[in-house]
PDB file of C-alpha atoms in Angstrom:
ATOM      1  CA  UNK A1413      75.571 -68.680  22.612  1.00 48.00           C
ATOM      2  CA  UNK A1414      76.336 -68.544  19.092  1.00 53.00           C
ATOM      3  CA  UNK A1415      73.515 -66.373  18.078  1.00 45.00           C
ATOM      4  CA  UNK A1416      74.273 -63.670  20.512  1.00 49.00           C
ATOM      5  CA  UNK A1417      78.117 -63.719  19.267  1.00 40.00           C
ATOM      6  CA  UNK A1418      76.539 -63.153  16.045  1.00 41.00           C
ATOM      7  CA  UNK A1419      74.452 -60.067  17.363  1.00 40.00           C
ATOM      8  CA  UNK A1420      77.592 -58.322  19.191  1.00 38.00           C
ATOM      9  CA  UNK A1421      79.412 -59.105  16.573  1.00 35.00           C
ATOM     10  CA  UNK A1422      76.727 -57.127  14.152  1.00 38.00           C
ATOM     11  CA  UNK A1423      76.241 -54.532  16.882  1.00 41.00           C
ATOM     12  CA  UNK A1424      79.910 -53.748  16.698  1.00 43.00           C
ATOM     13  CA  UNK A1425      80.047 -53.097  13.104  1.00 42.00           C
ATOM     14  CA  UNK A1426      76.656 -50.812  13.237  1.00 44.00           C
ATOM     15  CA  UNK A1427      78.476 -48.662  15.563  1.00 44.00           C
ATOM     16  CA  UNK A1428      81.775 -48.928  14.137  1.00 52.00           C
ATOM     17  CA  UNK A1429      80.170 -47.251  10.720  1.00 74.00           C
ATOM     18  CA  UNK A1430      77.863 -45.191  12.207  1.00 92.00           C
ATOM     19  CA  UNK A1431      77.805 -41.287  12.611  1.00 94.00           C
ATOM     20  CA  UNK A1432      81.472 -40.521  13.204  1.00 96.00           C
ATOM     21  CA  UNK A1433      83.784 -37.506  12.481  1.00 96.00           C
ATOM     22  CA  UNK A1434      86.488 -37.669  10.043  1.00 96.00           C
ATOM     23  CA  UNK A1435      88.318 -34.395  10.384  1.00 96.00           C
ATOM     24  CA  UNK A1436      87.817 -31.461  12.080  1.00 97.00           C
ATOM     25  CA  UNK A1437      89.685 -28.547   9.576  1.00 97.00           C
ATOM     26  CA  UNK A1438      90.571 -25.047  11.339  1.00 97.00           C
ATOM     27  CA  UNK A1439      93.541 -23.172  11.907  1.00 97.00           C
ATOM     28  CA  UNK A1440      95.540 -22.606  15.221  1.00 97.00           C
ATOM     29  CA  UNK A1441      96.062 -19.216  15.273  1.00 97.00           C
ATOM     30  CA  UNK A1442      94.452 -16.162  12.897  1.00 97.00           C
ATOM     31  CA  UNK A1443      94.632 -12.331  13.234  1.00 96.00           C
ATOM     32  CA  UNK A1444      91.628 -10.547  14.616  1.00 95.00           C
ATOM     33  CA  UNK A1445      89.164  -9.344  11.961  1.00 94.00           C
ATOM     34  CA  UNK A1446      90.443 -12.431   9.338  1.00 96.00           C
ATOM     35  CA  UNK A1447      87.382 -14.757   8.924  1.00 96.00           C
ATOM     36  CA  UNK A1448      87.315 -17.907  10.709  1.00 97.00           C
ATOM     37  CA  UNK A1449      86.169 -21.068   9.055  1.00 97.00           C
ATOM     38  CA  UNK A1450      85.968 -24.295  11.487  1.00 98.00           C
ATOM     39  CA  UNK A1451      84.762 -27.514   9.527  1.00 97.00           C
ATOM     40  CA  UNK A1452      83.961 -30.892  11.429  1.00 97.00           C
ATOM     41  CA  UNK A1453      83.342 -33.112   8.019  1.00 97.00           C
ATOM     42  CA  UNK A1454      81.442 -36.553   9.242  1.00 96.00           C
ATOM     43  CA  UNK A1455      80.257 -40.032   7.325  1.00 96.00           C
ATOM     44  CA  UNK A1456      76.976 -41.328   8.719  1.00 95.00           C
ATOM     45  CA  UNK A1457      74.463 -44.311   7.681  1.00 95.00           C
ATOM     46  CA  UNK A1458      71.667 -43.874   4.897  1.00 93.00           C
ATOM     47  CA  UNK A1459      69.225 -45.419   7.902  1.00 94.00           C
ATOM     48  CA  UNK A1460      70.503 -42.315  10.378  1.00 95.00           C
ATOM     49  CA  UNK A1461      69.768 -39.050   7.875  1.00 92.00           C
ATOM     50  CA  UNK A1462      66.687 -38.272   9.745  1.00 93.00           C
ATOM     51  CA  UNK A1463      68.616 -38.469  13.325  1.00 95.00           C
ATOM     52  CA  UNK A1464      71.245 -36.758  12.131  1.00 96.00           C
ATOM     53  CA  UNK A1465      71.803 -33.741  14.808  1.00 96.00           C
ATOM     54  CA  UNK A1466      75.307 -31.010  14.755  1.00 97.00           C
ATOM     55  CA  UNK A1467      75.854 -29.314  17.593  1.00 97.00           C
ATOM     56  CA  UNK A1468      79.107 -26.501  18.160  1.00 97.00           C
ATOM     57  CA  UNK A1469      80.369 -25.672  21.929  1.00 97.00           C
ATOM     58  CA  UNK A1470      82.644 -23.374  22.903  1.00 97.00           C
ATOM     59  CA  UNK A1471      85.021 -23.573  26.163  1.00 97.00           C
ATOM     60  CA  UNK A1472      83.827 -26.095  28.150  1.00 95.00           C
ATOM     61  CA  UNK A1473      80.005 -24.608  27.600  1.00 95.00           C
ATOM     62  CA  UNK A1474      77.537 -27.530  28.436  1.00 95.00           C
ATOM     63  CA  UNK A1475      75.142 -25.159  26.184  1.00 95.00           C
ATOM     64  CA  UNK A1476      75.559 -25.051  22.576  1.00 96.00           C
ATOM     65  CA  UNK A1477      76.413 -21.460  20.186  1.00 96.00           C
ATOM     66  CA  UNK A1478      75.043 -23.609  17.323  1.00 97.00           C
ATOM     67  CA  UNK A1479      72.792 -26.619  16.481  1.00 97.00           C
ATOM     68  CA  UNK A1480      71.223 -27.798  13.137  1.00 96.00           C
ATOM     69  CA  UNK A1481      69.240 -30.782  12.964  1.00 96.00           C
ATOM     70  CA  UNK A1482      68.929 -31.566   8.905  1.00 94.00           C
ATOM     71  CA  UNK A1483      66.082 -33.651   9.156  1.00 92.00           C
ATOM     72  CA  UNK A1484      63.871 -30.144  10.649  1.00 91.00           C
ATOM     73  CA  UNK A1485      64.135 -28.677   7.020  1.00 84.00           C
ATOM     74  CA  UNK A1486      65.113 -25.166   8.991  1.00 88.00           C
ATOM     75  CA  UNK A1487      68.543 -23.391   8.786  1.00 90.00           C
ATOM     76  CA  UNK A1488      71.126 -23.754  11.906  1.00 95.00           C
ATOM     77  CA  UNK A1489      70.281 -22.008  15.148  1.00 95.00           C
ATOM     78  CA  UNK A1490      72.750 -20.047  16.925  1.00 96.00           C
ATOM     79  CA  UNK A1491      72.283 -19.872  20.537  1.00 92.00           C
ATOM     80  CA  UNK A1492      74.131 -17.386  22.902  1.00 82.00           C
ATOM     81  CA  UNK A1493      74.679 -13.573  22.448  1.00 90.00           C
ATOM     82  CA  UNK A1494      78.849 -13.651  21.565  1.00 93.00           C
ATOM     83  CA  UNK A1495      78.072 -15.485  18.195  1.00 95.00           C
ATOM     84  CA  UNK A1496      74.727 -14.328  17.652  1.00 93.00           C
ATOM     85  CA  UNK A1497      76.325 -11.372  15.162  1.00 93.00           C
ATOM     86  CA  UNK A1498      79.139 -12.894  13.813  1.00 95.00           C
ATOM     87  CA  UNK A1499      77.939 -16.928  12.487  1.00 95.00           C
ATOM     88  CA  UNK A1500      77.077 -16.897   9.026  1.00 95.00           C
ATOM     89  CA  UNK A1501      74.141 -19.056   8.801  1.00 95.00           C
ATOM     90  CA  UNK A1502      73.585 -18.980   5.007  1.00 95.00           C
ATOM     91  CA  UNK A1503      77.274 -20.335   4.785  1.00 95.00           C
ATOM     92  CA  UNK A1504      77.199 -24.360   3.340  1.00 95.00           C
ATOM     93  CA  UNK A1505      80.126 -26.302   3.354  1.00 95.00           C
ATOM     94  CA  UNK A1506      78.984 -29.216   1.554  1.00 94.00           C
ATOM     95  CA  UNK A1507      76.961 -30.203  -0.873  1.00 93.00           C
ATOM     96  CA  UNK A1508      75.030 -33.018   0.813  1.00 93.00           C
ATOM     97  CA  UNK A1509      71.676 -31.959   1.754  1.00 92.00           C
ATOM     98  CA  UNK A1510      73.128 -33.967   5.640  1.00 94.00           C
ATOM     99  CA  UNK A1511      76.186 -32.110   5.427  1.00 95.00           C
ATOM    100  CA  UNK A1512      75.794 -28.937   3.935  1.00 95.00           C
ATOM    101  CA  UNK A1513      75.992 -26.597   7.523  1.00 96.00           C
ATOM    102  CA  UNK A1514      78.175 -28.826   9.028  1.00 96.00           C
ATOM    103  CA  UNK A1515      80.920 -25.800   9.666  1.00 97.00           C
ATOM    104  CA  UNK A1516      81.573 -22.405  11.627  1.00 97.00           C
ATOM    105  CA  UNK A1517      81.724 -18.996   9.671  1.00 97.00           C
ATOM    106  CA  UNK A1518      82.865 -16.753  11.950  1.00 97.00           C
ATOM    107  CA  UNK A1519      83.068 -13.365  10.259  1.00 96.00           C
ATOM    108  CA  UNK A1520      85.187 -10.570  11.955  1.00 95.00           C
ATOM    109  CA  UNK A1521      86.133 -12.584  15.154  1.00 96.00           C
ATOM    110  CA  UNK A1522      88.356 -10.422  18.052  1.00 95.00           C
ATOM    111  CA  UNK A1523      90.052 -11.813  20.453  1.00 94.00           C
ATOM    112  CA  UNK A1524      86.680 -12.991  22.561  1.00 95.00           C
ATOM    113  CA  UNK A1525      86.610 -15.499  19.899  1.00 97.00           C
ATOM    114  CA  UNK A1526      89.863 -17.347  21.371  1.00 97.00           C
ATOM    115  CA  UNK A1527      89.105 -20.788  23.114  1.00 97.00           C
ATOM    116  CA  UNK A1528      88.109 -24.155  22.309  1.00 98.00           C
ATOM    117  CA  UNK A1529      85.531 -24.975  20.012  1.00 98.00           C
ATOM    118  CA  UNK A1530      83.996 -28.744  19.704  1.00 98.00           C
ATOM    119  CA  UNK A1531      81.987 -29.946  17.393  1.00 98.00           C
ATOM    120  CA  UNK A1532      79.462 -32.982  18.158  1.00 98.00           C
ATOM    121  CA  UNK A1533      77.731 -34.950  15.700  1.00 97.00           C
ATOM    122  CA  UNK A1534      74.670 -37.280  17.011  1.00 96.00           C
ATOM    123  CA  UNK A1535      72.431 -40.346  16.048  1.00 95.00           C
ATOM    124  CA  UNK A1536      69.610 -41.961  17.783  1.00 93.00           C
ATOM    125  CA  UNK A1537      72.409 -45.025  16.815  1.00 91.00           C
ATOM    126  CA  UNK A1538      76.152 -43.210  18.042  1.00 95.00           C
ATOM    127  CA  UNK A1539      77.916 -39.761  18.382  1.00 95.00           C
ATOM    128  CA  UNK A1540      81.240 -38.860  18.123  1.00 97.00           C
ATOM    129  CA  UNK A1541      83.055 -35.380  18.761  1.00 96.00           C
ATOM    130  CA  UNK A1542      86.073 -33.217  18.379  1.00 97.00           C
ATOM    131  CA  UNK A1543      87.862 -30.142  19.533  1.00 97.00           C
ATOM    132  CA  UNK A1544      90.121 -27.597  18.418  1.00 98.00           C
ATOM    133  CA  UNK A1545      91.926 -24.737  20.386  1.00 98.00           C
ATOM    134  CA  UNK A1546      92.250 -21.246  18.306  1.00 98.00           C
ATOM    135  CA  UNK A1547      93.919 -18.205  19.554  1.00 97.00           C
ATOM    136  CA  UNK A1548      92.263 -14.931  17.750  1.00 97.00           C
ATOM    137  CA  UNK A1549      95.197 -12.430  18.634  1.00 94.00           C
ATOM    138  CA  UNK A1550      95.019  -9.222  18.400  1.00 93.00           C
ATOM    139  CA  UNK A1551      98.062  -6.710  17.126  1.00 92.00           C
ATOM    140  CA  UNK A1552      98.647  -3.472  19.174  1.00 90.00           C
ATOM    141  CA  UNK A1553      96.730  -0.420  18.141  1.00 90.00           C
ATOM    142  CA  UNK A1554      99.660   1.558  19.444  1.00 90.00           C
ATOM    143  CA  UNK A1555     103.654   1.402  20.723  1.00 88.00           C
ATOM    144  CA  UNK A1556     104.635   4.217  22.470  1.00 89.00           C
ATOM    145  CA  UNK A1557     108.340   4.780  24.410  1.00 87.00           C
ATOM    146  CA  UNK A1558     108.871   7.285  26.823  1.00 87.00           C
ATOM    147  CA  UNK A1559     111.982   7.673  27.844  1.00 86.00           C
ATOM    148  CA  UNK A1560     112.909  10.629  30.887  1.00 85.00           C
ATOM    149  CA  UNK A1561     115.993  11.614  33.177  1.00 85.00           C
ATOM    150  CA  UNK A1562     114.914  10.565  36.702  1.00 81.00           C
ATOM    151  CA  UNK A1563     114.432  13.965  38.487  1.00 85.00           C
ATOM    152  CA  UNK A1564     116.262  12.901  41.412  1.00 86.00           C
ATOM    153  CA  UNK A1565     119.361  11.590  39.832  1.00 83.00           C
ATOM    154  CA  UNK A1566     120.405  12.692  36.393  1.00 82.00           C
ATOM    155  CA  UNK A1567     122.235   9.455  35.710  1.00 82.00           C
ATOM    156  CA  UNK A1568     119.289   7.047  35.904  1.00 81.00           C
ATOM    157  CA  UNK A1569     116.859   6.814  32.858  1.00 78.00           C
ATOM    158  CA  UNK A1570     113.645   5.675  33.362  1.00 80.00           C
ATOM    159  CA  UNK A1571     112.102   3.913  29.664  1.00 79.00           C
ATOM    160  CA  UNK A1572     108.399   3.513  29.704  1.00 80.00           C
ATOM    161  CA  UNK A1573     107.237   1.232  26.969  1.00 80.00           C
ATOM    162  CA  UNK A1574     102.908   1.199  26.462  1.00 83.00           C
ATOM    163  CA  UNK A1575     101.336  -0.988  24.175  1.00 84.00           C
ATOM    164  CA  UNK A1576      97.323  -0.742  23.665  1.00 86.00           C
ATOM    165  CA  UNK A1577      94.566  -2.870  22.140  1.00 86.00           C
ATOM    166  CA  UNK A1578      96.775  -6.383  21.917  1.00 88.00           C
ATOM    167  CA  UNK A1579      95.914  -9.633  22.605  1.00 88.00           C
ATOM    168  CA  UNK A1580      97.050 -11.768  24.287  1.00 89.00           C
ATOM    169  CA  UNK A1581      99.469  -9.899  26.984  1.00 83.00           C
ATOM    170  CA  UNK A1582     102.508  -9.710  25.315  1.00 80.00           C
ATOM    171  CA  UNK A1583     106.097 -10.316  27.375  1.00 78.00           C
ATOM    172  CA  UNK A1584     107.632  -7.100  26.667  1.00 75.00           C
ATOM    173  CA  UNK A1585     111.446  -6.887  26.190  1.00 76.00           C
ATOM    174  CA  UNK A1586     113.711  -3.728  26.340  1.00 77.00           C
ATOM    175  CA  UNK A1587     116.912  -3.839  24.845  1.00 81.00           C
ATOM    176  CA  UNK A1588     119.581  -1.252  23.970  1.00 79.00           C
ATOM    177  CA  UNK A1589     123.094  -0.787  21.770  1.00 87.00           C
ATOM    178  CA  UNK A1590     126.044   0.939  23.163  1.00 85.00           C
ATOM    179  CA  UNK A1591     129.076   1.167  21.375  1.00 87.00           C
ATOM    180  CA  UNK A1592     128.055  -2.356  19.803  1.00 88.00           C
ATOM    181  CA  UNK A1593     127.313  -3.956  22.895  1.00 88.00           C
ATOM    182  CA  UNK A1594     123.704  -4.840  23.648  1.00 88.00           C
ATOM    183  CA  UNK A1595     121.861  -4.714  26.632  1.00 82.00           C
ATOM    184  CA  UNK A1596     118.744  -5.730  28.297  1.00 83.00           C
ATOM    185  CA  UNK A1597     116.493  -4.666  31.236  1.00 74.00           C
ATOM    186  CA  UNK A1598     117.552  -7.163  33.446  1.00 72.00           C
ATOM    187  CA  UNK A1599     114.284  -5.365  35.781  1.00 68.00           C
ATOM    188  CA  UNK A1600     111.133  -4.187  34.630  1.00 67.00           C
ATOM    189  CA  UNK A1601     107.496  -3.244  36.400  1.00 69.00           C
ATOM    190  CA  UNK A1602     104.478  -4.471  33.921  1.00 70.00           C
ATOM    191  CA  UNK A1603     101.301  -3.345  34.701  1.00 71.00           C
ATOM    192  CA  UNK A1604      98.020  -4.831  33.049  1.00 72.00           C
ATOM    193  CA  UNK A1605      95.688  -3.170  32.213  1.00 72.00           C
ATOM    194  CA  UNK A1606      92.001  -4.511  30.223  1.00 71.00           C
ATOM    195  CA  UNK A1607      89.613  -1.775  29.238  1.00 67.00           C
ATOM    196  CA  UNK A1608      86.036  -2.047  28.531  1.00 64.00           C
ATOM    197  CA  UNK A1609      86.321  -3.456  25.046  1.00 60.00           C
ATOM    198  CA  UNK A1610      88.056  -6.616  26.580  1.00 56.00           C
TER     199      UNK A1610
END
C-alpha cells in the first residue's frame, strides 16, 4: 500500500511540473490595422522537448488557425483561410529553441479578427490551455448629419445621423443646446446595415 502512495504521490508531482502555461500576454481591445501580438509563455520538462506540441484556436473552433510542433524542425503551420495572410510565421518570441513561436503576430487585423483566441500547449505527459477575448474595433470611415424640415409640417425636424465602416455597432446618441438647456432624442429609428466588406 505504501509503494503505490509513493507512486501517486510521484505521479502528482510529474504532472504538477509538467507542460503548463504561465501567462497568456495580449491586450483587450486594439484599433483595426494596429498589430496584434498574443503570447501564451509555458515551462515544460527537459524529458517532454520532443512532445512538445502549440496549438492556437479561435472562437470556439475545434480546428486549429495555428500549430507548431518544435520537435518537427519545420516553421508553424497556419491552418484556415482568415489568418492565412495576416500570421507572421517568421515572428519568434523567445529565444528557446521550445519556445521560440510560441505567440500570434497578427499584422493588420480588422474587425474579423475580434473573438476569443486560446492557446493550448501539449505533452505525451499533460496539457494545459488559456483564452483571451479581444475586440478589434473599427473607427467610422464617415459621420454625416442631415438635418431637413418635415415637408408636411414645418415645425418638426427630422435629424438623420449615418455612420459607415465602424465596428462594433455603435449606440448612437443625439443631443442638442437651446438657450443653455440640453436635450436629447428621447426617440430614434436605427437601422443596421453590414456591407460586403463585413
Amino acid at each position: 500500500m505504501d509503494c503505490i502512495f509513493q507512486i501517486a504521490l510521484l505521479l502528482s508531482i510529474i504532472a504538477c511540473e509538467a507542460v503548463h502555461i504561465t501567462d497568456l500576454i495580449g491586450p483587450t481591445v486594439i484599433e483595426s490595422g494596429e498589430e496584434l501580438m498574443i503570447d501564451c509563455d509555458f515551462d515544460y520538462l527537459k524529458e517532454e522537448e520532443s512532445q512538445l506540441d502549440i496549438k492556437w484556436y479561435f472562437n470556439g473552433s475545434p480546428i486549429p488557425v495555428y500549430q507548431w510542433v518544435p520537435s518537427m524542425n519545420k516553421g508553424p503551420q497556419v491552418i484556415g483561410d482568415l489568418f492565412k495572410n495576416n500570421l507572421d510565421l517568421k515572428y519568434e518570441a523567445h529565444n528557446d529553441t521550445f519556445k521560440k513561436h510560441r505567440a500570434l503576430r497578427i499584422v493588420n487585423p480588422d474587425h474579423r479578427f475580434s473573438g476569443t483566441y486560446q492557446c493550448k500547449v501539449s505533452s505525451f505527459v499533460d496539457e494545459d490551455f488559456q483564452q483571451k477575448d479581444i475586440l478589434v474595433f473599427a473607427p467610422p470611415k464617415t459621420i454625416r448629419i442631415d438635418p431637413f424640415i418635415s415637408e408636411t409640417d414645418s415645425r418638426y425636424l427630422n435629424v438623420s445621423c449615418q455612420v459607415q465602416g465602424v465596428f462594433p455597432v455603435p449606440l448612437i446618441d443625439i443631443s442638442w443646446t437651446k438657450n443653455s438647456t440640453s436635450n436629447q432624442m428621447a426617440k430614434m429609428d436605427t437601422v443596421v446595415k453590414t456591407g460586403p466588406d463585413g
